[in-house]
Tab-separated table of C-alpha atoms and ligand atoms in Angstrom:
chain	number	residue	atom	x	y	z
C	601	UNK	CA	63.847	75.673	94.375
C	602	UNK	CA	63.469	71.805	95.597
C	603	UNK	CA	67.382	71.565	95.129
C	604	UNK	CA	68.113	74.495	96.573
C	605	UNK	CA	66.244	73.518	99.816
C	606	UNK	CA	67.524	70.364	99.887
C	607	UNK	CA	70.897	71.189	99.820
C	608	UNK	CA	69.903	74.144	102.610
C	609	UNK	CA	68.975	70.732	104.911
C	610	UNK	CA	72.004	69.071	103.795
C	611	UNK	CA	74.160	71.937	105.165
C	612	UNK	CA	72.258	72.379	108.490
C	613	UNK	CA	72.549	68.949	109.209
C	614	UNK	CA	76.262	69.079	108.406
C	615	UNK	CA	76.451	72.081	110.454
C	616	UNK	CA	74.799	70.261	113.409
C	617	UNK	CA	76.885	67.294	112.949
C	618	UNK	CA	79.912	69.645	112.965
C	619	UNK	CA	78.685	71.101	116.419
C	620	UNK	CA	78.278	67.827	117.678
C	621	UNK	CA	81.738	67.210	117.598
C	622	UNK	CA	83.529	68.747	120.699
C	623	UNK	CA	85.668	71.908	119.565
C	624	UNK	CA	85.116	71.565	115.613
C	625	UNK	CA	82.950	74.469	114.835
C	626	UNK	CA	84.019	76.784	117.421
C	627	UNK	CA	87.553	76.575	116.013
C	628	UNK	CA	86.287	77.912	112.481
C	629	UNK	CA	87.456	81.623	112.501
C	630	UNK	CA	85.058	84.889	113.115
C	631	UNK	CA	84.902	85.891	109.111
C	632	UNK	CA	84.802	90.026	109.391
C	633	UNK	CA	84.817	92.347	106.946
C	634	UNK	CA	86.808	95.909	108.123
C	635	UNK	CA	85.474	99.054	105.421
C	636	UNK	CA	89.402	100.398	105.368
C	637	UNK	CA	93.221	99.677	106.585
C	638	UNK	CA	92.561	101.645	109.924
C	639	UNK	CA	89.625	99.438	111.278
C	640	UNK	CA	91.097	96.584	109.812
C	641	UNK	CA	94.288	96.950	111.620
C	642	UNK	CA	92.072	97.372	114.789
C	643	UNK	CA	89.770	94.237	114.335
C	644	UNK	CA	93.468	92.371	114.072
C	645	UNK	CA	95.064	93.944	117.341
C	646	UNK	CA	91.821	92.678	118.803
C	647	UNK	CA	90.682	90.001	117.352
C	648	UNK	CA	93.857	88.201	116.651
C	649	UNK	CA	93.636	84.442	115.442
C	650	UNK	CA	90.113	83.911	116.203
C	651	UNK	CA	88.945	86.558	113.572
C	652	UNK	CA	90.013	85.929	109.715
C	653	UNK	CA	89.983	89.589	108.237
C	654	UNK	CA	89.002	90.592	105.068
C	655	UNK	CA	89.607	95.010	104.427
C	656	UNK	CA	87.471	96.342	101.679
C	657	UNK	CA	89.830	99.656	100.818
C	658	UNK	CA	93.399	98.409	101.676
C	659	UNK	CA	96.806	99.688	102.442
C	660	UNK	CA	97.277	102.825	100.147
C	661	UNK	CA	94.092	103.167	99.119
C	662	UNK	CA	90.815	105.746	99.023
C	663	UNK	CA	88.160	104.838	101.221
C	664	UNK	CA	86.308	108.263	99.732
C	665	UNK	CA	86.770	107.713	95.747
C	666	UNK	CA	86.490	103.363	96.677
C	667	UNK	CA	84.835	101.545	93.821
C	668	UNK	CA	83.668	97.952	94.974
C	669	UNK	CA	84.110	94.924	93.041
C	670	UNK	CA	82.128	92.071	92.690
C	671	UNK	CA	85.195	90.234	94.705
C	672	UNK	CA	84.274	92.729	97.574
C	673	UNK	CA	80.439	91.696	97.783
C	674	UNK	CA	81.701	88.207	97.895
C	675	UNK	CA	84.086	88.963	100.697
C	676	UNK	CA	81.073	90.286	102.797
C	677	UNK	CA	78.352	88.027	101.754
C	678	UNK	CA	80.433	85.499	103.493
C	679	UNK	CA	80.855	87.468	106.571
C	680	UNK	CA	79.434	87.458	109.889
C	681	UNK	CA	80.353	91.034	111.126
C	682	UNK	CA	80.874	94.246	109.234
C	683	UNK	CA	83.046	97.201	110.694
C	684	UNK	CA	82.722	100.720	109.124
C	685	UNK	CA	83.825	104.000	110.249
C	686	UNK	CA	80.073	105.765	109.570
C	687	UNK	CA	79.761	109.468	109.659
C	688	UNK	CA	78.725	109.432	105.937
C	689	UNK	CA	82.672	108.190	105.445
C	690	UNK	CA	81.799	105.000	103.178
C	691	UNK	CA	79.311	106.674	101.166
C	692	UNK	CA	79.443	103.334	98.638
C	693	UNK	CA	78.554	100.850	101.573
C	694	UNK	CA	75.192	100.620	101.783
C	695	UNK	CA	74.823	99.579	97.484
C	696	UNK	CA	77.657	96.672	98.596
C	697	UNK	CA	75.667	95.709	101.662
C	698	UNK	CA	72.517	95.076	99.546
C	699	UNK	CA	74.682	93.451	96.230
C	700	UNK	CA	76.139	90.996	98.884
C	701	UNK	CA	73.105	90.413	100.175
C	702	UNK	CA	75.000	90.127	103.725
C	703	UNK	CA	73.037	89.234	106.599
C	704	UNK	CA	75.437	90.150	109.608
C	705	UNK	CA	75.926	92.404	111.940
C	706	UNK	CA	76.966	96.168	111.295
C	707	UNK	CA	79.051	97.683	113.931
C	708	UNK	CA	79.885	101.741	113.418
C	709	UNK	CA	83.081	102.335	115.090
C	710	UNK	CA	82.704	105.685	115.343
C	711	UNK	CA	79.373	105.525	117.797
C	712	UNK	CA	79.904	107.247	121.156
C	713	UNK	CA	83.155	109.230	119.718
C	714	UNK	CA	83.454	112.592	120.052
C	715	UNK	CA	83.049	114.070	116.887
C	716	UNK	CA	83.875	117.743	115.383
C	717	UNK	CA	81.621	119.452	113.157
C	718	UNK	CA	82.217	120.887	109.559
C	719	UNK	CA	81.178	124.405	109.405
C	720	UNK	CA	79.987	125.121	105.897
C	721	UNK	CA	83.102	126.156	104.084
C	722	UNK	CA	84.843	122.690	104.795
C	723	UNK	CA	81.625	120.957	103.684
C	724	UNK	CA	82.519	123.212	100.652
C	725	UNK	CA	85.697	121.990	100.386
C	726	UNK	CA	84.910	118.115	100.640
C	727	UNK	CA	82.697	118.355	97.861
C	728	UNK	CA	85.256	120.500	95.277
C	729	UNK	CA	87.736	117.982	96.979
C	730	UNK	CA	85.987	114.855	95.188
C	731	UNK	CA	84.958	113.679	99.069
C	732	UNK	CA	81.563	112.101	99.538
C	733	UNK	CA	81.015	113.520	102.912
C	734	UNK	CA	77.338	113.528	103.870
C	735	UNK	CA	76.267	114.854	106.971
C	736	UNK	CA	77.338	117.401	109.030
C	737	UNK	CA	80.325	115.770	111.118
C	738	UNK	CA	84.164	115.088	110.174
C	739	UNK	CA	84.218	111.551	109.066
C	740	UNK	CA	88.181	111.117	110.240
C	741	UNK	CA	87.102	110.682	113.542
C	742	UNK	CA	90.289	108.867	114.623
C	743	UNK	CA	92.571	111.299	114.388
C	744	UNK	CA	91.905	111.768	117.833
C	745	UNK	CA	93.505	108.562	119.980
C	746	UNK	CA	90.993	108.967	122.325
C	747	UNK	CA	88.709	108.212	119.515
C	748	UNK	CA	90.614	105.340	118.654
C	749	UNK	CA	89.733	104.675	122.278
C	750	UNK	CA	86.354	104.218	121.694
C	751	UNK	CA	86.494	102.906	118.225
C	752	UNK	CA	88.388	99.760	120.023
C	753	UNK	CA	85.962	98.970	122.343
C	754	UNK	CA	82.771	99.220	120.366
C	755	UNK	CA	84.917	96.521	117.644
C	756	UNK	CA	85.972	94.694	121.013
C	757	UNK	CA	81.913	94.360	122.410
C	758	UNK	CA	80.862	93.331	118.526
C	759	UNK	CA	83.434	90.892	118.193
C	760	UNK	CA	82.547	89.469	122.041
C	761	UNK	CA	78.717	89.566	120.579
C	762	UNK	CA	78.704	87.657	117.721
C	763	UNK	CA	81.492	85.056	118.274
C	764	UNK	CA	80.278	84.502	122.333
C	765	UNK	CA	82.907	81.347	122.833
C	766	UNK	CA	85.685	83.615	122.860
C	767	UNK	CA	84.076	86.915	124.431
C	768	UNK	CA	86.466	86.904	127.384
C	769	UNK	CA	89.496	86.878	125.029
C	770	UNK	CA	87.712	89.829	122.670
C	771	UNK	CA	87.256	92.187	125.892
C	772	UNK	CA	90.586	91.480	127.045
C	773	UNK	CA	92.643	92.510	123.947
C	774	UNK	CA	90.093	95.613	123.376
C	775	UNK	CA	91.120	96.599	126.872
C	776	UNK	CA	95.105	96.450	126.300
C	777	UNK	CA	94.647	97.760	123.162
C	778	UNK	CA	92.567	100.689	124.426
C	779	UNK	CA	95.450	101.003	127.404
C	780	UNK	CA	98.123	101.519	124.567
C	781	UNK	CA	96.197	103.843	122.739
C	782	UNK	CA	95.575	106.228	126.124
C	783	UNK	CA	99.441	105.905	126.517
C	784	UNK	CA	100.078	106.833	123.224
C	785	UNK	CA	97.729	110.222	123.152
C	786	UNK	CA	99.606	110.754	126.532
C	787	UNK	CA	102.789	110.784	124.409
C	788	UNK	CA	101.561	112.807	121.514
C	789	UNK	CA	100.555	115.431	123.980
C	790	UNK	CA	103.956	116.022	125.704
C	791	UNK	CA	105.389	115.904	122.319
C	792	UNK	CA	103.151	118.410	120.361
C	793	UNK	CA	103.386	120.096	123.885
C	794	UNK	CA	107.247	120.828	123.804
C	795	UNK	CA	107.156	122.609	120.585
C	796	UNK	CA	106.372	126.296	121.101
C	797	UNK	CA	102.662	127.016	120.409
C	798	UNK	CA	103.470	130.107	117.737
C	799	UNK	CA	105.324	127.236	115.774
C	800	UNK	CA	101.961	124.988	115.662
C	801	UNK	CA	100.904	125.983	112.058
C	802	UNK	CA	101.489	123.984	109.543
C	803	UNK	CA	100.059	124.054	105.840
C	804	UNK	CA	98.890	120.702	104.595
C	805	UNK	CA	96.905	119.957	100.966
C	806	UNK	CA	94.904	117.173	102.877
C	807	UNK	CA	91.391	118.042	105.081
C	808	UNK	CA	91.879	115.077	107.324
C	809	UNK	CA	93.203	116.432	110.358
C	810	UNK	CA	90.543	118.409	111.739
C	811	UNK	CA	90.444	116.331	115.077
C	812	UNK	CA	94.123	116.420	115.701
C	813	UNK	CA	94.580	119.814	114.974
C	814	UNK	CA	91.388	120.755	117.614
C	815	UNK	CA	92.935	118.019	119.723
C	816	UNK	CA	96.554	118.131	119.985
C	817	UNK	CA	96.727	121.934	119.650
C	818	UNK	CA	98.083	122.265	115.641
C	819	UNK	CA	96.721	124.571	113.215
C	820	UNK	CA	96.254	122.778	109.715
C	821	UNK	CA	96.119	125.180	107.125
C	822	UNK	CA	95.073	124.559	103.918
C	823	UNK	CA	96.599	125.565	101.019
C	824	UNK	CA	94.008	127.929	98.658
C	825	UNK	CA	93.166	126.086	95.104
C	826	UNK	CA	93.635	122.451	96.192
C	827	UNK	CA	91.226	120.767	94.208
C	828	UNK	CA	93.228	117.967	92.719
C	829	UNK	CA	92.042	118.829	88.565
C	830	UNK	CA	92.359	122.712	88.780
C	831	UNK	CA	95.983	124.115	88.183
C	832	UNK	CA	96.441	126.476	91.219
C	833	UNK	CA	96.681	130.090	89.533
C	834	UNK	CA	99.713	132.749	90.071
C	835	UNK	CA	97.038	134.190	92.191
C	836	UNK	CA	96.356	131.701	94.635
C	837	UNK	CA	99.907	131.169	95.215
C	838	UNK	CA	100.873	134.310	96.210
C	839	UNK	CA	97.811	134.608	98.460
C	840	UNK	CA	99.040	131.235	100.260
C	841	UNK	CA	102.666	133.076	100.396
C	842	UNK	CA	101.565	136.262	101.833
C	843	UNK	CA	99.465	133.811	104.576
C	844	UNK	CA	102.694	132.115	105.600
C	845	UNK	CA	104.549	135.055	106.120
C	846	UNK	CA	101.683	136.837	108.025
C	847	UNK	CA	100.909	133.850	110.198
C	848	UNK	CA	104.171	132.511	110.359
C	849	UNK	CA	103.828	129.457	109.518
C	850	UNK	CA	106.461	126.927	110.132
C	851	UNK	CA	106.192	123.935	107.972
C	852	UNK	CA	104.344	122.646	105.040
C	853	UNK	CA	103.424	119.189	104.294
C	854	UNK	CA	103.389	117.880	100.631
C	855	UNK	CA	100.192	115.409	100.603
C	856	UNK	CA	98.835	115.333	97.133
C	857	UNK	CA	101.415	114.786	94.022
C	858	UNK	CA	98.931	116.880	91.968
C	859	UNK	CA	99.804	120.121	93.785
C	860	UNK	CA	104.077	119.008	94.609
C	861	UNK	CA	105.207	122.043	92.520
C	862	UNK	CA	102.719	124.367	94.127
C	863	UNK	CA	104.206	123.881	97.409
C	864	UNK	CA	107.446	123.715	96.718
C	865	UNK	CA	107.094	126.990	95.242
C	866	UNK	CA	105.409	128.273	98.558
C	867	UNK	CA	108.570	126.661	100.831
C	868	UNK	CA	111.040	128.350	98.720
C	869	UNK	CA	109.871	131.631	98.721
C	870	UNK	CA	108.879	131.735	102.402
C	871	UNK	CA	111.581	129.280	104.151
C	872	UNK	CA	109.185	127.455	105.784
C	873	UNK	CA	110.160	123.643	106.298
C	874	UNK	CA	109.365	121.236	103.372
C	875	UNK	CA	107.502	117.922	105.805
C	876	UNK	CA	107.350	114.604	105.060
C	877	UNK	CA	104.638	112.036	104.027
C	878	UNK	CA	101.546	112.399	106.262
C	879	UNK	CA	98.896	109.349	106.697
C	880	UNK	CA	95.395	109.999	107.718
C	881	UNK	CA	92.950	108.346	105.482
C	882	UNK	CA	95.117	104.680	104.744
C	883	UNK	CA	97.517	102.953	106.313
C	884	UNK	CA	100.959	102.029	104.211
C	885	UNK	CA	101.704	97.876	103.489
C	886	UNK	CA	103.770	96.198	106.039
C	887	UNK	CA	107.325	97.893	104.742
C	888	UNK	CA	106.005	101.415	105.019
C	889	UNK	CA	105.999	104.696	107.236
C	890	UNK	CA	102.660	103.643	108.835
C	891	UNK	CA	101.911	99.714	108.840
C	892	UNK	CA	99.233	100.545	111.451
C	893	UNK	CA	97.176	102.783	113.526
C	894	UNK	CA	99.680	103.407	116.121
C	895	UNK	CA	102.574	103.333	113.998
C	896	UNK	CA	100.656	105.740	111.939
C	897	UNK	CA	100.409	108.505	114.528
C	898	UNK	CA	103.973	107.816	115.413
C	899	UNK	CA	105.243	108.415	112.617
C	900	UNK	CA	102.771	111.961	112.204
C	901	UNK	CA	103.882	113.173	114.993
C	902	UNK	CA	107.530	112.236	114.553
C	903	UNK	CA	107.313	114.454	110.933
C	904	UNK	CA	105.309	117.270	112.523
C	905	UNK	CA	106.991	117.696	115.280
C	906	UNK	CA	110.521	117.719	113.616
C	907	UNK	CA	109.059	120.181	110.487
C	908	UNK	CA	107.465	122.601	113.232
C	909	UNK	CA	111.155	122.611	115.284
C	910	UNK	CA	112.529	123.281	111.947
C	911	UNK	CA	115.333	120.460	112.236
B	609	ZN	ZN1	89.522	111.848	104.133
């Protein structure tokens, strides 16, 4: 105990003497912890060089089925700010938060978005789906740029609030950032817009894209049976084929490897468009489709639209 507080007096006094030299410890970078790829890509757009990033569930990976590691509490009992999506989306966070002992500041991204809510068969379908989706609003809350909107300038005013020397920079690149993203959902729209509206169905095995179907005017259907363990039976697949032919739908997007064969089946026997990859959840590393959150929608669109025109 009398160590331990010694060495606590040692460090403040280091600290001070650190402060006391002009420019020393406000050069030290903002350490932040982002929950997944998405919000960590958006604390870097924003906070650039002043902020040194750590991202809990990284490229490629499942912010729903994330298991931390002792290297995670680490990363966040060092941290001075925490960025999570909320909306019940990081249902492991709050057992991390207490391991680490962290002593930050939380900011929820998703605060002040507009969020959709899950009637009960989708709530249904998270659970059989192996999501932990508590509450009663769709976690993927930026799947709608204006979202993302909103998301950037609540990370913008927590950045500005806990690291107050460089505020004015923080608010600055939250507010270019936020002007690309309004440019961008400006872009989707005249693109999703072009394609006629009977061709906006597609069939997708992932639940994610609630918002931007409600938003940018697609119909996501998904395909019956899609619980990653259970083998999709005869049955299910020729209800899914008889609901592409009624609803003539134009394109179907392989998401989960587990259920490949069941789609294919369905494209073959109806001629609707096999899609490409489709990112909602993760971003990809730095060589892939979807390196970030803009580049992410980008490429979405760029594979929905094409699948839906049938080219
Ligand atoms: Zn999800």
């Amino acid at each position: 105990m009398l160590v331990r507080r010694t060495t606590l007096l040692l460090l403040s006094s280091l600290a001070l003497a650190g402060a006391a030299l002009p420019g020393r410890a406000a050069d030290a970078p903002l350490k932040v912890v982002a929950s997944f790829s998405i919000l960590g890509d958006m604390v870097r757009q924003i906070g650039g060089a002043h902020v040194e990033l750590a991202t809990l569930v990284g490229p490629d990976g499942d912010a729903h089925m994330f298991e931390p590691t002792p290297a995670d509490a680490e990363k966040l009992a060092s941290a001075r700010l925490l960025v999570v999506n909320g909306l019940g989306f990081e249902s492991w966070l709050p057992r991390l938060v207490e391991a680490a002992g962290f002593a930050g500041t939380t900011v929820v991204a998703s605060e002040g978005a507009q969020l959709r809510s899950l009637d009960e068969a989708e709530e249904h379908d998270h659970a059989e789906d192996g999501h932990h989706h508590h509450g009663h609003h769709d976690p993927h809350a930026w799947q709608d740029l204006a979202n993302g909107v909103t998301y950037a300038r609540n990370i913008g005013q927590a950045l500005a609030e806990t690291d107050p020397a460089h505020a004015e920079d923080y608010r600055r690149a939250a507010e270019a950032y936020a002007s690309r993203l309004q440019e961008l959902d400006a872009k989707v729209r005249a693109e999703i817009a072009a394609i006629p509206p009977g061709r906006r169905k597609v069939v997708t095995s992932h639940d994610a894209f609630g918002y931007f179907g409600d938003v940018y005017g697609i119909t996501f259907i998904a395909p019956v049976g899609r619980s990653t363990e259970a083998e999709p039976s005869a049955f299910d697949v020729a209800r899914i084929i008889d609901q592409i032919r009624q609803e003539n739908i134009s394109a179907v997007f392989v998401e989960s490897i587990a259920n490949t064969r069941m789609i294919e089946q369905i494209a073959q026997e109806t001629g609707a468009t096999i899609g490409g990859a489709l990112y909602s959840d993760a971003l990809t590393g730095p060589e892939g489709d979807a390196p970030t959150y803009e580049m992410m929608f980008t490429w979405n669109v760029r594979q929905l639209t094409q699948a839906m025109a049938g080219s």
